Amino acid sequence: MTVWNKLTNRRFMLALGLAATSVGMALILGGWLIDSQTLLHGGLICAGTGAIWLVCARWTTTDRMRTVDRRYAREFFLAMGSYMAIMLLVWPMLEYVQGTAARTLIALSPILPVVFIGRSVMRRVRDGDELEQRVFLEAAAIAGLTVGVLSMAAAFLQTAGLVQIHAGLMWVLPGLFVVFGIALWWTKRRYREE
Amino acid sequence: MKNHLRTLRNQQGWSQAHLGEQLDVSRQTIIAIETGKYDPSLPLAFKIAQLFDLPIESIFIPGP
């Protein structure tokens, strides 16, 4: 049995948190050394996410990861890593590229890993057991409704000239993922021990 | 719906994780069934009955 097969949920979360925090710190250092705002912001998001994962590990189970979870982790973080690499290495090229076709290609390049992130989530939901599927459905409904209502509220405020949200539509998908994650944790609690 | 799943599992000396692996469900699902917070589907109930070699009605008791 390989180390990957013996991995527990908590150890995975700890490893992920440490990796993200280390990469984040390296990016912050790199951004500070070469004076790059992109690297600094990317590093802060990465280190912040890693710190959240490290804290969350405290409440993560010590069960051995199931096959579906290992596959999901592999697919999701590979896609997420590609997304971050594209955002840090390819996206900044927009400043130097002039042609419409090349700019379109660079601008749309982060979409490919996002599609793979969505695919990994869909496969995890599809292969979950019956209770997991019910929990996923409830969390998805909460996320859809919350982000839908917040988007509409933001659109009304912007139309009324009260707020100015830069690239507002870009926040919809990350918002869905974040609220889905919180709703998943909240929904799972209802089915936990006495 | 009440059930005797915890008693039956303990009689076999199985952990919740082990039972979950045999039924191809997560440990959280086993916990939810044992505590009565979730009633399994008919296919899963049959799978449980088959695993313990018992009729469904001797594991699951209808009621609030």
JSON list of C-alpha atoms in Angstrom, two decimals, chain A residues 61-64 66 129-132 134 188-194, chain B residues 6 21 24-29 31-32 35 37-41 44:
[
{"chain": "A", "resi": 61, "resn": "THR", "atom": "CA", "xyz": [-11.40, 13.40, 10.69]},
{"chain": "A", "resi": 62, "resn": "THR", "atom": "CA", "xyz": [-8.48, 10.98, 11.08]},
{"chain": "A", "resi": 63, "resn": "ASP", "atom": "CA", "xyz": [-10.21, 8.42, 8.80]},
{"chain": "A", "resi": 64, "resn": "ARG", "atom": "CA", "xyz": [-8.25, 7.00, 5.89]},
{"chain": "A", "resi": 66, "resn": "ARG", "atom": "CA", "xyz": [-11.67, 7.03, 0.54]},
{"chain": "A", "resi": 129, "resn": "ASP", "atom": "CA", "xyz": [-22.81, 7.83, -1.45]},
{"chain": "A", "resi": 130, "resn": "GLU", "atom": "CA", "xyz": [-26.54, 8.61, -1.06]},
{"chain": "A", "resi": 131, "resn": "LEU", "atom": "CA", "xyz": [-26.19, 10.78, 2.07]},
{"chain": "A", "resi": 132, "resn": "GLU", "atom": "CA", "xyz": [-23.24, 12.67, 0.59]},
{"chain": "A", "resi": 134, "resn": "ARG", "atom": "CA", "xyz": [-28.14, 14.75, -0.39]},
{"chain": "A", "resi": 188, "resn": "LYS", "atom": "CA", "xyz": [-22.81, 17.92, 7.38]},
{"chain": "A", "resi": 189, "resn": "ARG", "atom": "CA", "xyz": [-23.03, 19.00, 11.04]},
{"chain": "A", "resi": 190, "resn": "ARG", "atom": "CA", "xyz": [-26.73, 18.09, 11.07]},
{"chain": "A", "resi": 191, "resn": "TYR", "atom": "CA", "xyz": [-25.93, 14.44, 10.38]},
{"chain": "A", "resi": 192, "resn": "ARG", "atom": "CA", "xyz": [-22.99, 14.10, 12.79]},
{"chain": "A", "resi": 193, "resn": "GLU", "atom": "CA", "xyz": [-22.78, 12.30, 16.11]},
{"chain": "A", "resi": 194, "resn": "GLU", "atom": "CA", "xyz": [-25.29, 12.69, 18.97]},
{"chain": "B", "resi": 6, "resn": "ARG", "atom": "CA", "xyz": [-24.82, -0.08, 16.11]},
{"chain": "B", "resi": 21, "resn": "GLU", "atom": "CA", "xyz": [-15.93, 0.26, 3.53]},
{"chain": "B", "resi": 24, "resn": "ASP", "atom": "CA", "xyz": [-19.17, 1.43, 0.06]},
{"chain": "B", "resi": 25, "resn": "VAL", "atom": "CA", "xyz": [-20.39, 4.46, 2.01]},
{"chain": "B", "resi": 26, "resn": "SER", "atom": "CA", "xyz": [-18.58, 7.02, 4.15]},
{"chain": "B", "resi": 27, "resn": "ARG", "atom": "CA", "xyz": [-18.16, 6.71, 7.94]},
{"chain": "B", "resi": 28, "resn": "GLN", "atom": "CA", "xyz": [-20.32, 9.83, 8.28]},
{"chain": "B", "resi": 29, "resn": "THR", "atom": "CA", "xyz": [-23.17, 7.97, 6.56]},
{"chain": "B", "resi": 31, "resn": "ILE", "atom": "CA", "xyz": [-22.89, 7.51, 11.93]},
{"chain": "B", "resi": 32, "resn": "ALA", "atom": "CA", "xyz": [-25.99, 9.25, 10.55]},
{"chain": "B", "resi": 35, "resn": "THR", "atom": "CA", "xyz": [-27.97, 7.79, 15.28]},
{"chain": "B", "resi": 37, "resn": "LYS", "atom": "CA", "xyz": [-30.50, 11.10, 11.68]},
{"chain": "B", "resi": 38, "resn": "TYR", "atom": "CA", "xyz": [-30.69, 9.56, 8.25]},
{"chain": "B", "resi": 39, "resn": "ASP", "atom": "CA", "xyz": [-32.90, 6.74, 6.94]},
{"chain": "B", "resi": 40, "resn": "PRO", "atom": "CA", "xyz": [-31.07, 4.73, 4.26]},
{"chain": "B", "resi": 41, "resn": "SER", "atom": "CA", "xyz": [-32.57, 4.10, 0.84]},
{"chain": "B", "resi": 44, "resn": "LEU", "atom": "CA", "xyz": [-28.74, 0.39, 1.01]}
]
